[in-house]
PDB file of C-alpha atoms in Angstrom:
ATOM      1  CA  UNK A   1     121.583 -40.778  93.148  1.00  0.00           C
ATOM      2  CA  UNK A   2     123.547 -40.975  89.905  1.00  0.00           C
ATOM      3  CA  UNK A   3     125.956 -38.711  88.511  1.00  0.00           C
ATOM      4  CA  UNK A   4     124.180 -36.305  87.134  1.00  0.00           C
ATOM      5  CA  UNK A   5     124.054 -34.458  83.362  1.00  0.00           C
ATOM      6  CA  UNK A   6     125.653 -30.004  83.564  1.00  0.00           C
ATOM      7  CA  UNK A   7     123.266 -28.106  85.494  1.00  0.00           C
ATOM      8  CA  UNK A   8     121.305 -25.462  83.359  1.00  0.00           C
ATOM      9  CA  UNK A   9     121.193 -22.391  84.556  1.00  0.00           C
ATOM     10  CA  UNK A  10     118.372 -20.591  82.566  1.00  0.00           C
ATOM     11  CA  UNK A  11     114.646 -21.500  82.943  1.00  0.00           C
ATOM     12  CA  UNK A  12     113.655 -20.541  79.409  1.00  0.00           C
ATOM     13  CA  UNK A  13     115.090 -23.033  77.344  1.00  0.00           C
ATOM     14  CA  UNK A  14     114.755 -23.633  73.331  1.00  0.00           C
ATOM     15  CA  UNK A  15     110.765 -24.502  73.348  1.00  0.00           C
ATOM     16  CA  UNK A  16     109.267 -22.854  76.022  1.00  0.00           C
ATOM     17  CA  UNK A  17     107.624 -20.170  74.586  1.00  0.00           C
ATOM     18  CA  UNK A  18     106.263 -22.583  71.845  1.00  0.00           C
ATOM     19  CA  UNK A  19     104.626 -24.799  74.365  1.00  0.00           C
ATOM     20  CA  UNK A  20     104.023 -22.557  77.997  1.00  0.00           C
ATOM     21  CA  UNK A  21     100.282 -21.630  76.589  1.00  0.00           C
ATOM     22  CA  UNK A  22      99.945 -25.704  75.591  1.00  0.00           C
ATOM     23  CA  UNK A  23      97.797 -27.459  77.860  1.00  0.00           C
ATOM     24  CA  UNK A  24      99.427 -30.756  80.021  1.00  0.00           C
ATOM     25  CA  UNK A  25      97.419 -33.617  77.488  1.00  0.00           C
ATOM     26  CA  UNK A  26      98.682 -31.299  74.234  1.00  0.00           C
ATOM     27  CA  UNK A  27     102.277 -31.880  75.175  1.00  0.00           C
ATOM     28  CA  UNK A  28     101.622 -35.479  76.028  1.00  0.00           C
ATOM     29  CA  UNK A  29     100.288 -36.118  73.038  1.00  0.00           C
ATOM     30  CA  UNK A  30     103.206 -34.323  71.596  1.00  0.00           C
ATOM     31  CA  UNK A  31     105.765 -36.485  73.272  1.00  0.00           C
ATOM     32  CA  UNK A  32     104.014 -39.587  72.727  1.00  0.00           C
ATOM     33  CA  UNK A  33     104.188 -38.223  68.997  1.00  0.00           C
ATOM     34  CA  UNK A  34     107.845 -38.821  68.785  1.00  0.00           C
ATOM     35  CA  UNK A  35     108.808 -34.933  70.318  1.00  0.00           C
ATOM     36  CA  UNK A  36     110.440 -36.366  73.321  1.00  0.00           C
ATOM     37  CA  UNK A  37     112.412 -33.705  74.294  1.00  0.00           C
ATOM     38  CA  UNK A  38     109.453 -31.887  75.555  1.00  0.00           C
ATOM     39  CA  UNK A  39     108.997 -34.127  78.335  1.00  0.00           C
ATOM     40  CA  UNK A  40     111.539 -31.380  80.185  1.00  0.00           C
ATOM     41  CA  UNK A  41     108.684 -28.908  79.847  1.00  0.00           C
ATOM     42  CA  UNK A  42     106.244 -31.246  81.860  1.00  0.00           C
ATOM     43  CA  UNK A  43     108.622 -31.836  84.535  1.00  0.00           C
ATOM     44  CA  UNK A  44     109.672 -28.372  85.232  1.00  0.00           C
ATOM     45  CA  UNK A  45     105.820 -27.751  85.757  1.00  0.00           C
ATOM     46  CA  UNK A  46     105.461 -29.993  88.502  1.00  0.00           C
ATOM     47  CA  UNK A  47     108.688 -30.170  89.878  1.00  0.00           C
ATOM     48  CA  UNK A  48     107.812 -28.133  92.843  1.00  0.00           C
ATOM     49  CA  UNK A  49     104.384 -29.902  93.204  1.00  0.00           C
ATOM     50  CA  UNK A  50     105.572 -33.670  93.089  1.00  0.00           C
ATOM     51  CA  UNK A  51     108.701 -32.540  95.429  1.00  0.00           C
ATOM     52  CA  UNK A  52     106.274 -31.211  98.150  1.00  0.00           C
ATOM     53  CA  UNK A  53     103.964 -33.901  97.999  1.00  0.00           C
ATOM     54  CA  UNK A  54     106.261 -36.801  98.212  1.00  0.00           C
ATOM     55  CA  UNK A  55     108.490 -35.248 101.084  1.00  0.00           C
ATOM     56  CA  UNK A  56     104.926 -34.315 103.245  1.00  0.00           C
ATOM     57  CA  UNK A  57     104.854 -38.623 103.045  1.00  0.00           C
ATOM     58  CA  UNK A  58     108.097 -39.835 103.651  1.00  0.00           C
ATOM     59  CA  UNK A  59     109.905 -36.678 105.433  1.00  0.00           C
ATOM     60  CA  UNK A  60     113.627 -37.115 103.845  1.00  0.00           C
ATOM     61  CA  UNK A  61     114.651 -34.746 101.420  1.00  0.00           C
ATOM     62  CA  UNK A  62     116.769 -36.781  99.150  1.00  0.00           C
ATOM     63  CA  UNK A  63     114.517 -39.619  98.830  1.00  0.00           C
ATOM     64  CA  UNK A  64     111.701 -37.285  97.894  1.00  0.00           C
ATOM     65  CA  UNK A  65     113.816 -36.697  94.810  1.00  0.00           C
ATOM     66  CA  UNK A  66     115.149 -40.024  94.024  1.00  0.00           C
ATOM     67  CA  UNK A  67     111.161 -41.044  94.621  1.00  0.00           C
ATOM     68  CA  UNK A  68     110.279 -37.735  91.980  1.00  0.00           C
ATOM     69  CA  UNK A  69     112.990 -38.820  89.081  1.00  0.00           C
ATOM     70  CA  UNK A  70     111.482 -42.684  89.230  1.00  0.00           C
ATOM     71  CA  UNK A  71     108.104 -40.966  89.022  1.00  0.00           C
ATOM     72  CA  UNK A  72     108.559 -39.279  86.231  1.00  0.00           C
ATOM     73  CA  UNK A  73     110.235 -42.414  84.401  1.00  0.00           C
ATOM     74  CA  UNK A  74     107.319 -44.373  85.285  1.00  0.00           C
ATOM     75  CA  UNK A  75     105.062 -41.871  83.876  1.00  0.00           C
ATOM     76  CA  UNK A  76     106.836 -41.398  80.464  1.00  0.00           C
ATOM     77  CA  UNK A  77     107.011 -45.368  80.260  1.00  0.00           C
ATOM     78  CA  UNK A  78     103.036 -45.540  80.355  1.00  0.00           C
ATOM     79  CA  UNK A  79     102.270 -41.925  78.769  1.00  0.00           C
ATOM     80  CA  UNK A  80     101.375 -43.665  75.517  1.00  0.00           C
ATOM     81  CA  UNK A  81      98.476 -45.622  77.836  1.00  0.00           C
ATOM     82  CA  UNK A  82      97.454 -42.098  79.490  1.00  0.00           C
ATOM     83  CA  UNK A  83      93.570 -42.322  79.064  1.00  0.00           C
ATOM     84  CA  UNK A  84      92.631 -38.416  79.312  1.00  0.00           C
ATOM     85  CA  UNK A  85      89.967 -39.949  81.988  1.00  0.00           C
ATOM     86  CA  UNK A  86      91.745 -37.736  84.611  1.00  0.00           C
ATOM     87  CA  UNK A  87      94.043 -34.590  84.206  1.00  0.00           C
ATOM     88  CA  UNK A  88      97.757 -35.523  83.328  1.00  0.00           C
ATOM     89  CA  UNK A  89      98.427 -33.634  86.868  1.00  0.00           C
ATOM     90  CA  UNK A  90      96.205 -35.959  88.693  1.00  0.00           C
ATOM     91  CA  UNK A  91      97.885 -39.271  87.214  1.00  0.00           C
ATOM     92  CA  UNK A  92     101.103 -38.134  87.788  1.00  0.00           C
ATOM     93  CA  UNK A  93     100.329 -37.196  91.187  1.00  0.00           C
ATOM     94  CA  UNK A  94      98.952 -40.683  91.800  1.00  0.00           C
ATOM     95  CA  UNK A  95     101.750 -42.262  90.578  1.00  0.00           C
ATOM     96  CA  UNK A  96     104.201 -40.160  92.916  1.00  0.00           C
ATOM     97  CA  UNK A  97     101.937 -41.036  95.974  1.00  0.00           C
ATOM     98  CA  UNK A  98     101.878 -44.948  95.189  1.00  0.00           C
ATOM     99  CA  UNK A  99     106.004 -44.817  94.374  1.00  0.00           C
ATOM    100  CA  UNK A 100     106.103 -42.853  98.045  1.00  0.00           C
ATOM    101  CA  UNK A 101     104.107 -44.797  99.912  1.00  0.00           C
ATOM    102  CA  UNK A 102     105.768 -48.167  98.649  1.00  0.00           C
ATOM    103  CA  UNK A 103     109.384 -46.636  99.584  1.00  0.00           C
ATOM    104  CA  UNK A 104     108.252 -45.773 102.771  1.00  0.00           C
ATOM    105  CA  UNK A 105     106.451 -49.415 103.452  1.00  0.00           C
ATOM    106  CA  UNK A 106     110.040 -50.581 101.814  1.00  0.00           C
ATOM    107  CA  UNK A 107     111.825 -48.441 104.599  1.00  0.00           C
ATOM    108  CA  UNK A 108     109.924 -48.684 107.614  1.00  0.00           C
ATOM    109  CA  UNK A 109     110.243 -52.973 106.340  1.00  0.00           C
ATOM    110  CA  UNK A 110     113.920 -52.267 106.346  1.00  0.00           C
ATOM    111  CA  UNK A 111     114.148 -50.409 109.816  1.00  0.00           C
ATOM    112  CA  UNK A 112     111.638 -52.963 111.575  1.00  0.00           C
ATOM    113  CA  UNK A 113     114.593 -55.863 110.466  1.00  0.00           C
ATOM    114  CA  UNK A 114     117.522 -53.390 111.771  1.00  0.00           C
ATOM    115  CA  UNK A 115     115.823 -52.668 114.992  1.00  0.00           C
ATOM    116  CA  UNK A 116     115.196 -56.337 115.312  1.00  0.00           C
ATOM    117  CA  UNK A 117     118.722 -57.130 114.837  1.00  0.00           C
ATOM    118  CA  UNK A 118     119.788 -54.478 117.605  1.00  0.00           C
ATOM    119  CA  UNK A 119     120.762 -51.579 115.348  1.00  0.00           C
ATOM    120  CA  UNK A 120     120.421 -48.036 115.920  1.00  0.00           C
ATOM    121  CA  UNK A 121     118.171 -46.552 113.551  1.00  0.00           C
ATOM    122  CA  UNK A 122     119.806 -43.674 112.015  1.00  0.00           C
ATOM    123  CA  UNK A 123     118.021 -40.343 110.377  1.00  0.00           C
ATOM    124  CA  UNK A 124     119.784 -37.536 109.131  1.00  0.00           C
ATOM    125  CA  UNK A 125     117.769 -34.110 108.880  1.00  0.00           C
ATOM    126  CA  UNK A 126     116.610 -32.739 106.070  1.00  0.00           C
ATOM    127  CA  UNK A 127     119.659 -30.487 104.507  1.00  0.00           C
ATOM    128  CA  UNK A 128     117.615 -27.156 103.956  1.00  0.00           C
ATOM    129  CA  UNK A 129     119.816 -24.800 101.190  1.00  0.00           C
ATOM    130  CA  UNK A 130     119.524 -21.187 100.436  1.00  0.00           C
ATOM    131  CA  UNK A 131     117.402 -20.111 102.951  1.00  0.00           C
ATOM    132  CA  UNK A 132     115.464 -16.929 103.679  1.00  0.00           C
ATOM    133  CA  UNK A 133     115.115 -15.955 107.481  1.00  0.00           C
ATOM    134  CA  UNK A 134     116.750 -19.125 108.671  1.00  0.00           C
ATOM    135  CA  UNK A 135     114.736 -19.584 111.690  1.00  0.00           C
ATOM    136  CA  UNK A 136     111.666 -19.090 110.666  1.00  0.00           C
ATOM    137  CA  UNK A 137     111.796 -21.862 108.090  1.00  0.00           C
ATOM    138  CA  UNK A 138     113.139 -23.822 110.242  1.00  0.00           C
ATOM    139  CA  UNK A 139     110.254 -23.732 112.779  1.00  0.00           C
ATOM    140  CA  UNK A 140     107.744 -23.740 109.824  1.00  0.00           C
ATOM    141  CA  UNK A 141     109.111 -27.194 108.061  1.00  0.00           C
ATOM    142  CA  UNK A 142     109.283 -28.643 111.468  1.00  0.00           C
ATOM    143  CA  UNK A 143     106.133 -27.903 112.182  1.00  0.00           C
ATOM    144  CA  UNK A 144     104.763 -28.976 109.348  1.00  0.00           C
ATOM    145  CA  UNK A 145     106.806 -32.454 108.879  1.00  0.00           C
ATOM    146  CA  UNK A 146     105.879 -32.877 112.629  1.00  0.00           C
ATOM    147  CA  UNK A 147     102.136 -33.366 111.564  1.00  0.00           C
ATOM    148  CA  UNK A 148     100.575 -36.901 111.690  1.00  0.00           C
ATOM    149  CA  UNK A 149     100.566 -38.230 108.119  1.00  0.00           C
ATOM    150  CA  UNK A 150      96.930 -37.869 106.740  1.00  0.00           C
ATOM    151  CA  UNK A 151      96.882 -34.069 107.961  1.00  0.00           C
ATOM    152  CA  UNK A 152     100.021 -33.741 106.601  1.00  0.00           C
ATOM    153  CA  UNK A 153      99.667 -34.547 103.045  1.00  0.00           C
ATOM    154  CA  UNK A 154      96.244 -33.060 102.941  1.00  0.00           C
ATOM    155  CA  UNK A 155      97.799 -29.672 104.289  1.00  0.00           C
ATOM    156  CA  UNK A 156     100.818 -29.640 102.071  1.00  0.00           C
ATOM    157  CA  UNK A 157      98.411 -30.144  99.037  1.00  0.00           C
ATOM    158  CA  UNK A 158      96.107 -27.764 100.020  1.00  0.00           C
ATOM    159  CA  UNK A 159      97.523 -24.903 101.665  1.00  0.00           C
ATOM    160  CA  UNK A 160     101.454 -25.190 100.893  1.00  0.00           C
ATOM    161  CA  UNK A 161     100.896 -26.561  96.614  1.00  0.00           C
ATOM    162  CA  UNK A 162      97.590 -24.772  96.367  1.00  0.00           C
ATOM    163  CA  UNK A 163      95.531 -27.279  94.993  1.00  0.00           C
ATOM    164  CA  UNK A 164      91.907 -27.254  94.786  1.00  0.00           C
ATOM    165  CA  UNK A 165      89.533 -28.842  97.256  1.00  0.00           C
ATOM    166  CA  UNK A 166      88.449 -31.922  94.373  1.00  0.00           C
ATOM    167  CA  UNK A 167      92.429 -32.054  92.793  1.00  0.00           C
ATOM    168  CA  UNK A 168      93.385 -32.940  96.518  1.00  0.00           C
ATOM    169  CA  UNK A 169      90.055 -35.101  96.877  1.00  0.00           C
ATOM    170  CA  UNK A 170      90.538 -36.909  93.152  1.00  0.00           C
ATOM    171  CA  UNK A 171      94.256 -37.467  94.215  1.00  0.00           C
ATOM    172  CA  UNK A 172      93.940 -38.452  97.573  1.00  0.00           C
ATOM    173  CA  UNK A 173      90.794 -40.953  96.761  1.00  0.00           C
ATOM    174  CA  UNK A 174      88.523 -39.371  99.851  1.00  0.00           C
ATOM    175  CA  UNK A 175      85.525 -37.326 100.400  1.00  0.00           C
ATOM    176  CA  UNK A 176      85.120 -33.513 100.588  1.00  0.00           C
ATOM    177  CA  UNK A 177      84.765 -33.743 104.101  1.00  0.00           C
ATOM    178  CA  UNK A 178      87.435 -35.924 105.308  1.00  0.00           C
ATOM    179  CA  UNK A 179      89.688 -33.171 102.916  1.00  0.00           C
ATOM    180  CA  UNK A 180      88.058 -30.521 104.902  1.00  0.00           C
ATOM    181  CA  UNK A 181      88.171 -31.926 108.238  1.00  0.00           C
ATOM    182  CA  UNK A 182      91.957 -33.119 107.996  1.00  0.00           C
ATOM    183  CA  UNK A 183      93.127 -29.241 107.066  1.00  0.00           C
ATOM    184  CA  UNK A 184      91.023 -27.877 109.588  1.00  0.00           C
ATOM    185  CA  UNK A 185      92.427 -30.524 112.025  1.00  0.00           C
ATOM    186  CA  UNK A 186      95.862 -29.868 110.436  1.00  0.00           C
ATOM    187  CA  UNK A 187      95.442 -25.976 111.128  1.00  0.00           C
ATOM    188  CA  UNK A 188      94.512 -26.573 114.507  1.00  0.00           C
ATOM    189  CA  UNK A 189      97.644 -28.364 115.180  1.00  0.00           C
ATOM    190  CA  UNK A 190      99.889 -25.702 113.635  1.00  0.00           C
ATOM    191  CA  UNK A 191      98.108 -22.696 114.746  1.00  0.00           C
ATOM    192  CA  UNK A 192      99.617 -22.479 118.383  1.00  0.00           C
ATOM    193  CA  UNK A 193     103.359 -22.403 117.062  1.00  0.00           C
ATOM    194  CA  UNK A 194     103.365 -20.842 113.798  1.00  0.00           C
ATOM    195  CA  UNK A 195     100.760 -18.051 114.826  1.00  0.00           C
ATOM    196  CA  UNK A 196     101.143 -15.072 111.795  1.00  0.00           C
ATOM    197  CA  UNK A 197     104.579 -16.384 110.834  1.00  0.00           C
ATOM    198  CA  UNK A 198     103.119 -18.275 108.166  1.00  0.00           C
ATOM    199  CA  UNK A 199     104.713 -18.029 104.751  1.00  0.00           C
ATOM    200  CA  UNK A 200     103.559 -20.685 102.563  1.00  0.00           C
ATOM    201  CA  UNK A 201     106.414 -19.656  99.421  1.00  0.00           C
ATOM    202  CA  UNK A 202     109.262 -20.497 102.035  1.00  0.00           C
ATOM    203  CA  UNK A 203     108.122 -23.586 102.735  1.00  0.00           C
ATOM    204  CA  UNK A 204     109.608 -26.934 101.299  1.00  0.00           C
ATOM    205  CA  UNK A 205     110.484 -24.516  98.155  1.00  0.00           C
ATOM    206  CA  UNK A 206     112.279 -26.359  94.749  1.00  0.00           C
ATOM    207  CA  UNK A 207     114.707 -24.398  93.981  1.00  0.00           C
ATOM    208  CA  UNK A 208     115.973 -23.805  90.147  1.00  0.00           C
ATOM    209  CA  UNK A 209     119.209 -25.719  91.105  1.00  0.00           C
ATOM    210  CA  UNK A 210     117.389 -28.465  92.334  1.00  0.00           C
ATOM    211  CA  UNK A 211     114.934 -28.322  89.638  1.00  0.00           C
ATOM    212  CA  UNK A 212     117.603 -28.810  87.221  1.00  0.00           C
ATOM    213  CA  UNK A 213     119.175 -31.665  88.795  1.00  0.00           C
ATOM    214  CA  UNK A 214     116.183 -33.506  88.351  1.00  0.00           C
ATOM    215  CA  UNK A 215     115.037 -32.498  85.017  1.00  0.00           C
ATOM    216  CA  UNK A 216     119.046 -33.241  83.746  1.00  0.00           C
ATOM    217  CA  UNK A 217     119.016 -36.567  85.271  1.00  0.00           C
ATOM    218  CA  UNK A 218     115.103 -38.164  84.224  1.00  0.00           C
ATOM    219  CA  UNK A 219     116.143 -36.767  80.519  1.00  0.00           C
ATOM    220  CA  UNK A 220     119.635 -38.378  80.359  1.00  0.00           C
ATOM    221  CA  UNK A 221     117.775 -41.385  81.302  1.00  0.00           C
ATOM    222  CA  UNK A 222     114.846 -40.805  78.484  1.00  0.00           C
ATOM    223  CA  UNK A 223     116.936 -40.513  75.766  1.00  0.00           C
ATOM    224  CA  UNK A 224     118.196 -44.252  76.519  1.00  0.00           C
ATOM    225  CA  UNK A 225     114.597 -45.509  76.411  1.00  0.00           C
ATOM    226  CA  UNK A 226     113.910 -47.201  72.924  1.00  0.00           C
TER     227      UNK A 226
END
């Protein structure tokens, strides 16, 4: 990741209160308006969102966020060619799962050729910061990363992000019932471990730290665009 811009360390920044009771497509049309500093205010809406959606794919912390800040660079390349036909939300979540999955067929491409060549593959853990109760976080983001993939994203989106039954269907491309079946399926699988220890707000949270890293670093690289 690059060097990155002076952390902020406020949320409410010059513009906020103008544009918090805007709607997504009203700032986009905004920004592709020439006010391209509001872009910020986009990305600190779905920070959180995009971050747990990408890592529930490709399980590394860090690459979740390098995938999130090329996301969001992709997005403000092609917002002037945003059709409305979907929500903003559900194009930019479609664009963060086709970036993911292509860096994790780009990866598991990459480890296939190591392993061939008789290296050892190595993973680091995810680095989990300021936590609340320690353990159980621990237990709960293992549990969860530990599901098969198409539970996994489906329960993240669902039940971690909150998203509605048809935002996780329109995103995801599938039926009502395969979104129903794989949470259900997902529950199943967590239910044993996690029991009443469940506490979706501690789980893969986005800190303000971290949200600031990213927004700092996709707006450095904005105001380069021409």
């Amino acid at each position: 990741m690059d060097t990155l811009l002076t952390i902020n360390l406020f949320m409410d920044l010059p513009g906020n209160s103008m544009t918090r009771t805007l709607s997504d497509e009203d700032i986009v049309l905004k920004i592709v308006n020439g006010e391209k500093s509001l872009y910020e205010n986009l990305m600190r809406r779905f920070n959180e969102r995009l971050y747990r959606i990408s890592i529930s794919i490709i399980n590394d912390d860090k690459e979740a966020e390098d995938i999130m800040q090329t996301t969001y660079l992709n997005a403000y390349r092609q917002l002037s060619s945003f059709k409305h036909q979907s929500s903003f939300s559900t194009w930019l979540i479609r664009i963060l799962i086709n970036e993911s999955l292509l860096h994790k067929k780009r990866k598991l491409k990459l480890e296939k050729t190591l392993m061939d060549n008789n290296y050892n593959d190595h993973h680091s853990e995810t680095p989990l910061d300021n936590l609340m109760n320690k353990e159980l976080k621990a237990i709960l983001e293992k549990a969860v990363l530990g599901l098969p993939e198409k539970y996994r994203i489906v329960f993240v989106m669902r039940e971690v992000q909150g998203m509605s039954t048809n935002e996780t269907m329109e995103a995801l491309e599938l039926g009502e019932s395969n979104v129903k079946i794989r949470l259900n399926r997902a529950k199943e699988m967590l239910r044993t471990e996690l029991n009443s220890y469940w506490r979706s707000g501690q789980v893969l949270e986005f800190n303000l730290v971290r949200c600031d890293v990213i927004v700092n670093y996709v707006m450095s690289r904005i105001y380069g665009i021409e």
